[in-house]
PDB file of C-alpha atoms in Angstrom:
ATOM      1  CA  MET A   1     -14.740  29.832 -31.098  1.00  0.00           C
ATOM      2  CA  SER A   2     -14.718  27.985 -34.370  1.00  0.00           C
ATOM      3  CA  ASN A   3     -12.459  25.254 -35.645  1.00  0.00           C
ATOM      4  CA  GLY A   4     -13.585  25.176 -39.223  1.00  0.00           C
ATOM      5  CA  SER A   5     -15.648  22.001 -38.852  1.00  0.00           C
ATOM      6  CA  SER A   6     -19.391  21.660 -39.389  1.00  0.00           C
ATOM      7  CA  VAL A   7     -20.090  20.578 -35.784  1.00  0.00           C
ATOM      8  CA  THR A   8     -22.593  22.885 -34.091  1.00  0.00           C
ATOM      9  CA  GLN A   9     -23.465  20.652 -31.144  1.00  0.00           C
ATOM     10  CA  PHE A  10     -22.261  17.539 -29.327  1.00  0.00           C
ATOM     11  CA  LEU A  11     -24.145  14.509 -28.061  1.00  0.00           C
ATOM     12  CA  LEU A  12     -23.345  13.566 -24.472  1.00  0.00           C
ATOM     13  CA  LEU A  13     -23.479  10.041 -23.082  1.00  0.00           C
ATOM     14  CA  PRO A  14     -26.742   9.422 -21.158  1.00  0.00           C
ATOM     15  CA  PHE A  15     -26.660   7.783 -17.738  1.00  0.00           C
ATOM     16  CA  ALA A  16     -29.197   5.154 -18.840  1.00  0.00           C
ATOM     17  CA  ASP A  17     -31.087   3.926 -21.889  1.00  0.00           C
ATOM     18  CA  THR A  18     -34.563   3.707 -20.363  1.00  0.00           C
ATOM     19  CA  ARG A  19     -36.745   6.630 -19.279  1.00  0.00           C
ATOM     20  CA  GLU A  20     -37.329   5.199 -15.803  1.00  0.00           C
ATOM     21  CA  LEU A  21     -33.606   4.848 -15.078  1.00  0.00           C
ATOM     22  CA  GLN A  22     -32.947   8.328 -16.435  1.00  0.00           C
ATOM     23  CA  LEU A  23     -35.412   9.778 -13.931  1.00  0.00           C
ATOM     24  CA  LEU A  24     -33.915   7.650 -11.166  1.00  0.00           C
ATOM     25  CA  TYR A  25     -30.440   8.991 -11.933  1.00  0.00           C
ATOM     26  CA  PHE A  26     -31.839  12.520 -12.055  1.00  0.00           C
ATOM     27  CA  TRP A  27     -33.147  12.280  -8.494  1.00  0.00           C
ATOM     28  CA  LEU A  28     -29.976  10.529  -7.303  1.00  0.00           C
ATOM     29  CA  PHE A  29     -27.674  13.206  -8.708  1.00  0.00           C
ATOM     30  CA  LEU A  30     -30.012  15.961  -7.570  1.00  0.00           C
ATOM     31  CA  GLY A  31     -29.571  14.683  -4.015  1.00  0.00           C
ATOM     32  CA  ILE A  32     -25.786  14.534  -4.414  1.00  0.00           C
ATOM     33  CA  TYR A  33     -25.717  18.021  -5.934  1.00  0.00           C
ATOM     34  CA  LEU A  34     -27.819  19.545  -3.157  1.00  0.00           C
ATOM     35  CA  ALA A  35     -25.637  17.819  -0.540  1.00  0.00           C
ATOM     36  CA  ALA A  36     -22.508  19.262  -2.182  1.00  0.00           C
ATOM     37  CA  LEU A  37     -24.047  22.744  -2.289  1.00  0.00           C
ATOM     38  CA  LEU A  38     -25.132  22.516   1.351  1.00  0.00           C
ATOM     39  CA  GLY A  39     -21.862  21.060   2.668  1.00  0.00           C
ATOM     40  CA  ASN A  40     -19.513  23.396   0.826  1.00  0.00           C
ATOM     41  CA  GLY A  41     -21.809  26.363   1.404  1.00  0.00           C
ATOM     42  CA  LEU A  42     -21.800  25.705   5.158  1.00  0.00           C
ATOM     43  CA  ILE A  43     -18.001  25.500   5.225  1.00  0.00           C
ATOM     44  CA  VAL A  44     -17.650  28.783   3.302  1.00  0.00           C
ATOM     45  CA  THR A  45     -20.218  30.531   5.514  1.00  0.00           C
ATOM     46  CA  THR A  46     -18.778  29.162   8.765  1.00  0.00           C
ATOM     47  CA  ILE A  47     -15.179  30.120   7.957  1.00  0.00           C
ATOM     48  CA  ALA A  48     -16.199  33.582   6.737  1.00  0.00           C
ATOM     49  CA  TRP A  49     -18.396  34.175   9.825  1.00  0.00           C
ATOM     50  CA  ASP A  50     -16.128  32.900  12.636  1.00  0.00           C
ATOM     51  CA  HIS A  51     -13.072  35.132  13.110  1.00  0.00           C
ATOM     52  CA  HIS A  52     -11.337  32.317  15.017  1.00  0.00           C
ATOM     53  CA  LEU A  53     -11.117  30.455  11.706  1.00  0.00           C
ATOM     54  CA  HIS A  54      -9.436  33.334   9.877  1.00  0.00           C
ATOM     55  CA  THR A  55      -6.132  31.455   9.611  1.00  0.00           C
ATOM     56  CA  PRO A  56      -4.157  30.286   6.556  1.00  0.00           C
ATOM     57  CA  MET A  57      -5.359  26.681   6.870  1.00  0.00           C
ATOM     58  CA  TYR A  58      -9.044  27.621   6.919  1.00  0.00           C
ATOM     59  CA  PHE A  59      -8.589  30.302   4.269  1.00  0.00           C
ATOM     60  CA  LEU A  60      -7.247  27.607   1.948  1.00  0.00           C
ATOM     61  CA  LEU A  61     -10.122  25.315   2.932  1.00  0.00           C
ATOM     62  CA  LEU A  62     -12.584  28.087   2.055  1.00  0.00           C
ATOM     63  CA  ASN A  63     -11.002  28.354  -1.394  1.00  0.00           C
ATOM     64  CA  LEU A  64     -11.193  24.570  -1.796  1.00  0.00           C
ATOM     65  CA  SER A  65     -14.923  24.646  -1.047  1.00  0.00           C
ATOM     66  CA  LEU A  66     -15.451  27.440  -3.595  1.00  0.00           C
ATOM     67  CA  LEU A  67     -13.626  25.388  -6.229  1.00  0.00           C
ATOM     68  CA  ASP A  68     -15.705  22.322  -5.331  1.00  0.00           C
ATOM     69  CA  LEU A  69     -18.912  24.333  -5.673  1.00  0.00           C
ATOM     70  CA  GLY A  70     -17.834  25.535  -9.100  1.00  0.00           C
ATOM     71  CA  SER A  71     -16.595  22.204 -10.432  1.00  0.00           C
ATOM     72  CA  ILE A  72     -19.704  20.199  -9.545  1.00  0.00           C
ATOM     73  CA  SER A  73     -21.942  23.025 -10.830  1.00  0.00           C
ATOM     74  CA  THR A  74     -20.120  22.935 -14.178  1.00  0.00           C
ATOM     75  CA  THR A  75     -20.972  19.335 -15.066  1.00  0.00           C
ATOM     76  CA  LEU A  76     -23.863  17.960 -13.016  1.00  0.00           C
ATOM     77  CA  PRO A  77     -26.724  20.444 -13.718  1.00  0.00           C
ATOM     78  CA  LYS A  78     -26.439  19.935 -17.493  1.00  0.00           C
ATOM     79  CA  ALA A  79     -26.333  16.146 -17.072  1.00  0.00           C
ATOM     80  CA  MET A  80     -29.385  16.252 -14.779  1.00  0.00           C
ATOM     81  CA  ALA A  81     -31.260  18.472 -17.240  1.00  0.00           C
ATOM     82  CA  ASN A  82     -30.505  16.048 -20.071  1.00  0.00           C
ATOM     83  CA  SER A  83     -31.783  13.132 -17.966  1.00  0.00           C
ATOM     84  CA  LEU A  84     -34.928  15.027 -16.983  1.00  0.00           C
ATOM     85  CA  TRP A  85     -35.782  16.196 -20.508  1.00  0.00           C
ATOM     86  CA  ASP A  86     -34.570  12.992 -22.237  1.00  0.00           C
ATOM     87  CA  THR A  87     -32.001  14.696 -24.457  1.00  0.00           C
ATOM     88  CA  ARG A  88     -28.269  14.367 -25.114  1.00  0.00           C
ATOM     89  CA  SER A  89     -27.329  17.588 -26.860  1.00  0.00           C
ATOM     90  CA  ILE A  90     -25.052  20.410 -25.779  1.00  0.00           C
ATOM     91  CA  SER A  91     -24.169  23.333 -28.034  1.00  0.00           C
ATOM     92  CA  TYR A  92     -20.664  23.811 -29.400  1.00  0.00           C
ATOM     93  CA  GLN A  93     -20.226  27.012 -27.375  1.00  0.00           C
ATOM     94  CA  GLY A  94     -21.725  25.365 -24.292  1.00  0.00           C
ATOM     95  CA  CYS A  95     -19.323  22.446 -24.605  1.00  0.00           C
ATOM     96  CA  ALA A  96     -16.345  24.790 -24.918  1.00  0.00           C
ATOM     97  CA  ALA A  97     -17.489  26.747 -21.850  1.00  0.00           C
ATOM     98  CA  GLN A  98     -18.083  23.573 -19.860  1.00  0.00           C
ATOM     99  CA  LEU A  99     -14.646  22.193 -20.721  1.00  0.00           C
ATOM    100  CA  PHE A 100     -12.966  25.506 -19.872  1.00  0.00           C
ATOM    101  CA  PHE A 101     -14.575  25.868 -16.443  1.00  0.00           C
ATOM    102  CA  PHE A 102     -14.122  22.192 -15.573  1.00  0.00           C
ATOM    103  CA  VAL A 103     -10.388  22.239 -16.378  1.00  0.00           C
ATOM    104  CA  PHE A 104     -10.026  25.646 -14.693  1.00  0.00           C
ATOM    105  CA  LEU A 105     -11.647  24.550 -11.438  1.00  0.00           C
ATOM    106  CA  MET A 106     -10.187  21.033 -11.276  1.00  0.00           C
ATOM    107  CA  ALA A 107      -6.656  22.246 -12.050  1.00  0.00           C
ATOM    108  CA  GLY A 108      -7.055  25.071  -9.537  1.00  0.00           C
ATOM    109  CA  GLU A 109      -8.200  22.550  -6.933  1.00  0.00           C
ATOM    110  CA  TYR A 110      -5.174  20.326  -7.507  1.00  0.00           C
ATOM    111  CA  PHE A 111      -2.774  23.253  -7.240  1.00  0.00           C
ATOM    112  CA  LEU A 112      -4.576  24.358  -4.072  1.00  0.00           C
ATOM    113  CA  LEU A 113      -4.273  20.868  -2.573  1.00  0.00           C
ATOM    114  CA  THR A 114      -0.530  21.118  -3.254  1.00  0.00           C
ATOM    115  CA  ILE A 115      -0.388  24.437  -1.387  1.00  0.00           C
ATOM    116  CA  MET A 116      -2.381  22.909   1.477  1.00  0.00           C
ATOM    117  CA  SER A 117       0.195  20.129   1.793  1.00  0.00           C
ATOM    118  CA  TYR A 118       2.877  22.826   2.102  1.00  0.00           C
ATOM    119  CA  ASP A 119       0.758  24.540   4.775  1.00  0.00           C
ATOM    120  CA  ARG A 120       0.602  21.316   6.790  1.00  0.00           C
ATOM    121  CA  TYR A 121       4.348  20.755   6.313  1.00  0.00           C
ATOM    122  CA  VAL A 122       5.223  24.222   7.648  1.00  0.00           C
ATOM    123  CA  ALA A 123       2.732  23.958  10.543  1.00  0.00           C
ATOM    124  CA  ILE A 124       4.169  20.643  11.756  1.00  0.00           C
ATOM    125  CA  CYS A 125       7.818  20.671  10.680  1.00  0.00           C
ATOM    126  CA  LYS A 126       8.570  24.409  11.060  1.00  0.00           C
ATOM    127  CA  PRO A 127       5.989  25.730  13.567  1.00  0.00           C
ATOM    128  CA  LEU A 128       8.196  28.598  14.772  1.00  0.00           C
ATOM    129  CA  HIS A 129       8.438  29.954  11.207  1.00  0.00           C
ATOM    130  CA  TYR A 130       4.751  29.466  10.346  1.00  0.00           C
ATOM    131  CA  GLY A 131       3.829  33.131  10.703  1.00  0.00           C
ATOM    132  CA  THR A 132       6.773  34.165   8.527  1.00  0.00           C
ATOM    133  CA  LEU A 133       6.408  31.563   5.775  1.00  0.00           C
ATOM    134  CA  LEU A 134       2.599  31.545   5.698  1.00  0.00           C
ATOM    135  CA  GLY A 135       1.431  34.986   6.710  1.00  0.00           C
ATOM    136  CA  SER A 136      -1.840  36.446   5.496  1.00  0.00           C
ATOM    137  CA  ARG A 137      -0.279  38.094   2.455  1.00  0.00           C
ATOM    138  CA  ALA A 138       1.691  34.993   1.431  1.00  0.00           C
ATOM    139  CA  CYS A 139      -1.396  32.826   1.837  1.00  0.00           C
ATOM    140  CA  VAL A 140      -3.510  35.138  -0.346  1.00  0.00           C
ATOM    141  CA  HIS A 141      -0.773  35.221  -2.989  1.00  0.00           C
ATOM    142  CA  MET A 142      -0.513  31.420  -3.084  1.00  0.00           C
ATOM    143  CA  ALA A 143      -4.287  30.975  -3.334  1.00  0.00           C
ATOM    144  CA  ALA A 144      -4.415  33.581  -6.118  1.00  0.00           C
ATOM    145  CA  ALA A 145      -1.589  31.734  -7.884  1.00  0.00           C
ATOM    146  CA  ALA A 146      -3.602  28.493  -7.748  1.00  0.00           C
ATOM    147  CA  TRP A 147      -6.653  30.195  -9.287  1.00  0.00           C
ATOM    148  CA  ALA A 148      -4.543  31.983 -11.921  1.00  0.00           C
ATOM    149  CA  THR A 149      -2.611  28.835 -12.853  1.00  0.00           C
ATOM    150  CA  GLY A 150      -5.858  26.900 -13.219  1.00  0.00           C
ATOM    151  CA  PHE A 151      -7.256  29.686 -15.408  1.00  0.00           C
ATOM    152  CA  LEU A 152      -4.214  29.756 -17.708  1.00  0.00           C
ATOM    153  CA  ASN A 153      -4.155  25.955 -17.856  1.00  0.00           C
ATOM    154  CA  ALA A 154      -7.833  25.892 -18.877  1.00  0.00           C
ATOM    155  CA  LEU A 155      -7.330  28.653 -21.450  1.00  0.00           C
ATOM    156  CA  LEU A 156      -4.465  26.752 -23.058  1.00  0.00           C
ATOM    157  CA  HIS A 157      -6.299  23.416 -23.152  1.00  0.00           C
ATOM    158  CA  THR A 158      -9.586  24.877 -24.386  1.00  0.00           C
ATOM    159  CA  ALA A 159      -7.881  26.768 -27.208  1.00  0.00           C
ATOM    160  CA  ASN A 160      -5.818  23.692 -28.065  1.00  0.00           C
ATOM    161  CA  THR A 161      -8.811  21.342 -28.086  1.00  0.00           C
ATOM    162  CA  PHE A 162     -11.233  23.483 -30.078  1.00  0.00           C
ATOM    163  CA  SER A 163      -8.761  24.913 -32.605  1.00  0.00           C
ATOM    164  CA  GLN A 164      -8.614  21.703 -34.631  1.00  0.00           C
ATOM    165  CA  PRO A 165     -11.128  20.274 -37.123  1.00  0.00           C
ATOM    166  CA  LEU A 166     -13.368  17.435 -35.974  1.00  0.00           C
ATOM    167  CA  CYS A 167     -13.600  14.517 -38.399  1.00  0.00           C
ATOM    168  CA  GLN A 168     -15.163  11.712 -36.344  1.00  0.00           C
ATOM    169  CA  GLY A 169     -18.730  12.881 -35.718  1.00  0.00           C
ATOM    170  CA  ASN A 170     -20.070  14.649 -32.647  1.00  0.00           C
ATOM    171  CA  ALA A 171     -20.920  11.887 -30.120  1.00  0.00           C
ATOM    172  CA  LEU A 172     -18.946  12.037 -26.864  1.00  0.00           C
ATOM    173  CA  HIS A 173     -18.640   8.916 -24.711  1.00  0.00           C
ATOM    174  CA  GLN A 174     -18.925  10.981 -21.537  1.00  0.00           C
ATOM    175  CA  PHE A 175     -21.700  12.793 -19.640  1.00  0.00           C
ATOM    176  CA  PHE A 176     -19.818  16.100 -19.898  1.00  0.00           C
ATOM    177  CA  CYS A 177     -17.341  17.683 -22.324  1.00  0.00           C
ATOM    178  CA  GLU A 178     -13.920  16.238 -21.578  1.00  0.00           C
ATOM    179  CA  ILE A 179     -10.624  16.769 -23.418  1.00  0.00           C
ATOM    180  CA  PRO A 180      -9.796  13.104 -24.258  1.00  0.00           C
ATOM    181  CA  GLN A 181     -13.299  12.490 -25.629  1.00  0.00           C
ATOM    182  CA  ILE A 182     -13.181  15.569 -27.870  1.00  0.00           C
ATOM    183  CA  LEU A 183      -9.677  14.696 -29.072  1.00  0.00           C
ATOM    184  CA  LYS A 184     -11.046  11.333 -30.218  1.00  0.00           C
ATOM    185  CA  LEU A 185     -13.265  13.218 -32.683  1.00  0.00           C
ATOM    186  CA  SER A 186     -10.381  15.186 -34.205  1.00  0.00           C
ATOM    187  CA  CYS A 187      -8.391  14.318 -37.310  1.00  0.00           C
ATOM    188  CA  SER A 188      -5.596  11.834 -36.606  1.00  0.00           C
ATOM    189  CA  HIS A 189      -2.693  14.073 -37.661  1.00  0.00           C
ATOM    190  CA  SER A 190      -4.078  16.972 -35.652  1.00  0.00           C
ATOM    191  CA  TYR A 191      -4.573  14.711 -32.653  1.00  0.00           C
ATOM    192  CA  LEU A 192      -0.921  13.670 -32.648  1.00  0.00           C
ATOM    193  CA  ARG A 193       0.259  17.231 -33.169  1.00  0.00           C
ATOM    194  CA  LYS A 194      -1.775  18.609 -30.291  1.00  0.00           C
ATOM    195  CA  LEU A 195      -1.096  15.779 -27.838  1.00  0.00           C
ATOM    196  CA  GLY A 196       2.088  17.494 -26.641  1.00  0.00           C
ATOM    197  CA  VAL A 197       0.164  20.125 -24.687  1.00  0.00           C
ATOM    198  CA  LEU A 198      -1.736  17.438 -22.817  1.00  0.00           C
ATOM    199  CA  VAL A 199       1.478  15.540 -22.013  1.00  0.00           C
ATOM    200  CA  GLY A 200       3.085  18.741 -20.734  1.00  0.00           C
ATOM    201  CA  SER A 201       0.168  19.313 -18.390  1.00  0.00           C
ATOM    202  CA  VAL A 202       0.485  15.765 -17.062  1.00  0.00           C
ATOM    203  CA  PHE A 203       4.129  16.424 -16.170  1.00  0.00           C
ATOM    204  CA  VAL A 204       3.160  19.584 -14.262  1.00  0.00           C
ATOM    205  CA  GLU A 205       0.490  17.719 -12.321  1.00  0.00           C
ATOM    206  CA  PHE A 206       2.916  14.854 -11.675  1.00  0.00           C
ATOM    207  CA  GLY A 207       5.311  17.426 -10.199  1.00  0.00           C
ATOM    208  CA  CYS A 208       2.526  18.552  -7.834  1.00  0.00           C
ATOM    209  CA  PHE A 209       1.904  14.921  -6.890  1.00  0.00           C
ATOM    210  CA  VAL A 210       5.591  14.370  -6.078  1.00  0.00           C
ATOM    211  CA  PHE A 211       5.617  17.563  -3.984  1.00  0.00           C
ATOM    212  CA  ILE A 212       2.590  16.370  -1.993  1.00  0.00           C
ATOM    213  CA  VAL A 213       4.162  12.933  -1.398  1.00  0.00           C
ATOM    214  CA  LEU A 214       7.471  14.445  -0.244  1.00  0.00           C
ATOM    215  CA  SER A 215       5.620  16.860   2.048  1.00  0.00           C
ATOM    216  CA  TYR A 216       3.823  14.006   3.769  1.00  0.00           C
ATOM    217  CA  VAL A 217       6.983  11.913   4.064  1.00  0.00           C
ATOM    218  CA  LEU A 218       8.559  14.803   6.003  1.00  0.00           C
ATOM    219  CA  ILE A 219       5.340  15.360   7.970  1.00  0.00           C
ATOM    220  CA  PHE A 220       5.113  11.738   9.131  1.00  0.00           C
ATOM    221  CA  ARG A 221       8.788  11.745  10.059  1.00  0.00           C
ATOM    222  CA  ALA A 222       8.157  14.802  12.214  1.00  0.00           C
ATOM    223  CA  LEU A 223       5.020  13.269  13.749  1.00  0.00           C
ATOM    224  CA  LEU A 224       6.988  10.268  14.957  1.00  0.00           C
ATOM    225  CA  ARG A 225       9.233  12.617  16.958  1.00  0.00           C
ATOM    226  CA  ILE A 226       6.365  14.372  18.795  1.00  0.00           C
ATOM    227  CA  PRO A 227       6.576  13.184  22.444  1.00  0.00           C
ATOM    228  CA  SER A 228       3.103  14.335  23.512  1.00  0.00           C
ATOM    229  CA  GLU A 229       0.241  12.023  22.577  1.00  0.00           C
ATOM    230  CA  GLN A 230      -2.163  14.979  22.583  1.00  0.00           C
ATOM    231  CA  GLY A 231       0.082  16.980  20.236  1.00  0.00           C
ATOM    232  CA  TRP A 232       0.528  13.950  17.982  1.00  0.00           C
ATOM    233  CA  HIS A 233      -3.249  13.442  17.816  1.00  0.00           C
ATOM    234  CA  LYS A 234      -3.928  17.115  17.047  1.00  0.00           C
ATOM    235  CA  ALA A 235      -1.345  17.191  14.255  1.00  0.00           C
ATOM    236  CA  PHE A 236      -2.655  13.952  12.826  1.00  0.00           C
ATOM    237  CA  SER A 237      -6.267  15.167  12.912  1.00  0.00           C
ATOM    238  CA  THR A 238      -5.377  18.192  10.751  1.00  0.00           C
ATOM    239  CA  CYS A 239      -3.420  16.093   8.245  1.00  0.00           C
ATOM    240  CA  LEU A 240      -5.770  13.152   7.769  1.00  0.00           C
ATOM    241  CA  PRO A 241      -8.640  15.094   6.122  1.00  0.00           C
ATOM    242  CA  HIS A 242      -6.282  16.680   3.591  1.00  0.00           C
ATOM    243  CA  LEU A 243      -4.568  13.354   2.935  1.00  0.00           C
ATOM    244  CA  ALA A 244      -7.943  11.653   2.422  1.00  0.00           C
ATOM    245  CA  VAL A 245      -9.069  14.336  -0.055  1.00  0.00           C
ATOM    246  CA  VAL A 246      -5.776  14.157  -1.975  1.00  0.00           C
ATOM    247  CA  SER A 247      -5.924  10.341  -2.102  1.00  0.00           C
ATOM    248  CA  LEU A 248      -9.525  10.348  -3.367  1.00  0.00           C
ATOM    249  CA  PHE A 249      -8.757  13.025  -5.972  1.00  0.00           C
ATOM    250  CA  ASN A 250      -5.577  11.355  -7.250  1.00  0.00           C
ATOM    251  CA  SER A 251      -6.731   7.746  -7.249  1.00  0.00           C
ATOM    252  CA  THR A 252      -9.931   8.386  -9.217  1.00  0.00           C
ATOM    253  CA  ALA A 253      -8.369  10.836 -11.688  1.00  0.00           C
ATOM    254  CA  MET A 254      -5.324   8.620 -12.331  1.00  0.00           C
ATOM    255  CA  PHE A 255      -7.487   5.573 -12.918  1.00  0.00           C
ATOM    256  CA  ALA A 256      -9.678   7.565 -15.299  1.00  0.00           C
ATOM    257  CA  TYR A 257      -6.792   8.801 -17.458  1.00  0.00           C
ATOM    258  CA  LEU A 258      -4.157   6.054 -17.037  1.00  0.00           C
ATOM    259  CA  LYS A 259      -6.225   2.864 -17.122  1.00  0.00           C
ATOM    260  CA  PRO A 260      -5.263   0.491 -19.984  1.00  0.00           C
ATOM    261  CA  PRO A 261      -7.485   0.616 -23.098  1.00  0.00           C
ATOM    262  CA  SER A 262      -8.172  -3.122 -22.766  1.00  0.00           C
ATOM    263  CA  ILE A 263     -10.444  -2.537 -19.741  1.00  0.00           C
ATOM    264  CA  SER A 264     -12.035   0.637 -21.071  1.00  0.00           C
ATOM    265  CA  SER A 265     -15.754   0.690 -21.839  1.00  0.00           C
ATOM    266  CA  PRO A 266     -18.417   3.433 -21.975  1.00  0.00           C
ATOM    267  CA  SER A 267     -20.112   2.222 -18.778  1.00  0.00           C
ATOM    268  CA  LEU A 268     -16.811   1.957 -16.873  1.00  0.00           C
ATOM    269  CA  ASP A 269     -15.682   5.375 -18.129  1.00  0.00           C
ATOM    270  CA  LEU A 270     -18.991   6.833 -16.966  1.00  0.00           C
ATOM    271  CA  VAL A 271     -18.653   5.370 -13.472  1.00  0.00           C
ATOM    272  CA  VAL A 272     -15.021   6.481 -13.127  1.00  0.00           C
ATOM    273  CA  SER A 273     -15.811  10.001 -14.349  1.00  0.00           C
ATOM    274  CA  VAL A 274     -18.533  10.296 -11.708  1.00  0.00           C
ATOM    275  CA  LEU A 275     -16.007   9.165  -9.076  1.00  0.00           C
ATOM    276  CA  TYR A 276     -13.499  11.918  -9.858  1.00  0.00           C
ATOM    277  CA  SER A 277     -15.825  14.762 -10.932  1.00  0.00           C
ATOM    278  CA  VAL A 278     -18.885  14.358  -8.690  1.00  0.00           C
ATOM    279  CA  VAL A 279     -17.913  12.398  -5.585  1.00  0.00           C
ATOM    280  CA  PRO A 280     -14.960  14.528  -4.290  1.00  0.00           C
ATOM    281  CA  PRO A 281     -16.875  17.858  -4.204  1.00  0.00           C
ATOM    282  CA  ALA A 282     -19.738  16.101  -2.402  1.00  0.00           C
ATOM    283  CA  VAL A 283     -17.672  14.258   0.235  1.00  0.00           C
ATOM    284  CA  ASN A 284     -14.898  16.824   0.870  1.00  0.00           C
ATOM    285  CA  PRO A 285     -17.049  18.844   3.331  1.00  0.00           C
ATOM    286  CA  LEU A 286     -17.944  15.635   5.169  1.00  0.00           C
ATOM    287  CA  ILE A 287     -14.284  14.571   5.393  1.00  0.00           C
ATOM    288  CA  TYR A 288     -13.142  17.916   6.772  1.00  0.00           C
ATOM    289  CA  SER A 289     -16.041  18.448   9.179  1.00  0.00           C
ATOM    290  CA  MET A 290     -15.850  14.941  10.650  1.00  0.00           C
ATOM    291  CA  ARG A 291     -12.187  15.257  11.643  1.00  0.00           C
ATOM    292  CA  ASN A 292     -12.101  18.949  12.562  1.00  0.00           C
ATOM    293  CA  GLN A 293     -13.458  19.929  15.964  1.00  0.00           C
ATOM    294  CA  GLU A 294     -12.980  23.670  15.348  1.00  0.00           C
ATOM    295  CA  ILE A 295     -15.249  23.609  12.294  1.00  0.00           C
ATOM    296  CA  LYS A 296     -17.863  21.562  14.143  1.00  0.00           C
ATOM    297  CA  ASP A 297     -17.816  23.992  17.084  1.00  0.00           C
ATOM    298  CA  ALA A 298     -18.051  27.029  14.801  1.00  0.00           C
ATOM    299  CA  LEU A 299     -20.877  25.433  12.815  1.00  0.00           C
ATOM    300  CA  ARG A 300     -22.747  24.666  16.028  1.00  0.00           C
ATOM    301  CA  LYS A 301     -22.408  28.278  17.216  1.00  0.00           C
ATOM    302  CA  LEU A 302     -23.523  29.579  13.817  1.00  0.00           C
ATOM    303  CA  THR A 303     -26.591  27.298  13.872  1.00  0.00           C
ATOM    304  CA  GLN A 304     -27.516  28.327  17.408  1.00  0.00           C
ATOM    305  CA  ARG A 305     -27.143  32.012  16.585  1.00  0.00           C
ATOM    306  CA  THR A 306     -29.284  31.645  13.444  1.00  0.00           C
ATOM    307  CA  LEU A 307     -32.034  29.830  15.361  1.00  0.00           C
ATOM    308  CA  PHE A 308     -31.885  32.437  18.146  1.00  0.00           C
ATOM    309  CA  HIS A 309     -32.361  35.316  15.677  1.00  0.00           C
ATOM    310  CA  GLN A 310     -35.244  33.505  14.009  1.00  0.00           C
ATOM    311  CA  GLN A 311     -36.988  33.046  17.359  1.00  0.00           C
TER     312      GLN A 311
END
């Protein structure tokens, strides 16, 4: 992919200026990365292994964990390698690939979170129609649609971003290749011409946000009408993890992209980008496992069976 400019590589923003702090951040992010791999890997393995978890809700959760594994593996290993080897560079092709996979996986995750809110709405507000509205085939189709939509969204944005000449150097004020940072390096007229695609994507994601909010308004209205305290608690326990993940995802991403320029700074942008690109994939498994007794029971049985076979 070439845009006619002379840029052959980009310079990413380091986590720190001193060698000691770079190594400290390397070990810190290595721990976070390994925790994300372990947590999401356990959820994927547990759901795939336990046939009691072969339901639409857990199938969607399995897909969410796969997307989390991919998204954190797209950005963090390169940043850790740069900190370890005291370098900032990433090739032009590597930057394009990183941007594509990051947008693909993050967009797919947001669309999947929207589908998961619909799953919770049907389960609580229309339980008698759950098998009809969210059967195995419908669930697979919706998950595939989330992956495909994320893929097309990433293809469009990557082609749009890297098809224009870069006139403002090659230094990115971010620890990974991100669309707004690359657009800052483009020629001004090209930047304004291409901004429409980005605005269109924001409207689509805002539509998903509105759908999630409306789903939870209807869900909480239905919860208030549940007479049984046990039923109310069970319904709430399945909704709270998803609501927590959606809130974390939306709040950090919105602050990153909608904060006023007056409070923007490289250090603040770096912290915020870590909050929306690194923290959610690492804490999502913890959020879901803490509030979900079925996953904890299945994980306990899987651990006991593994230890028994080893002995």
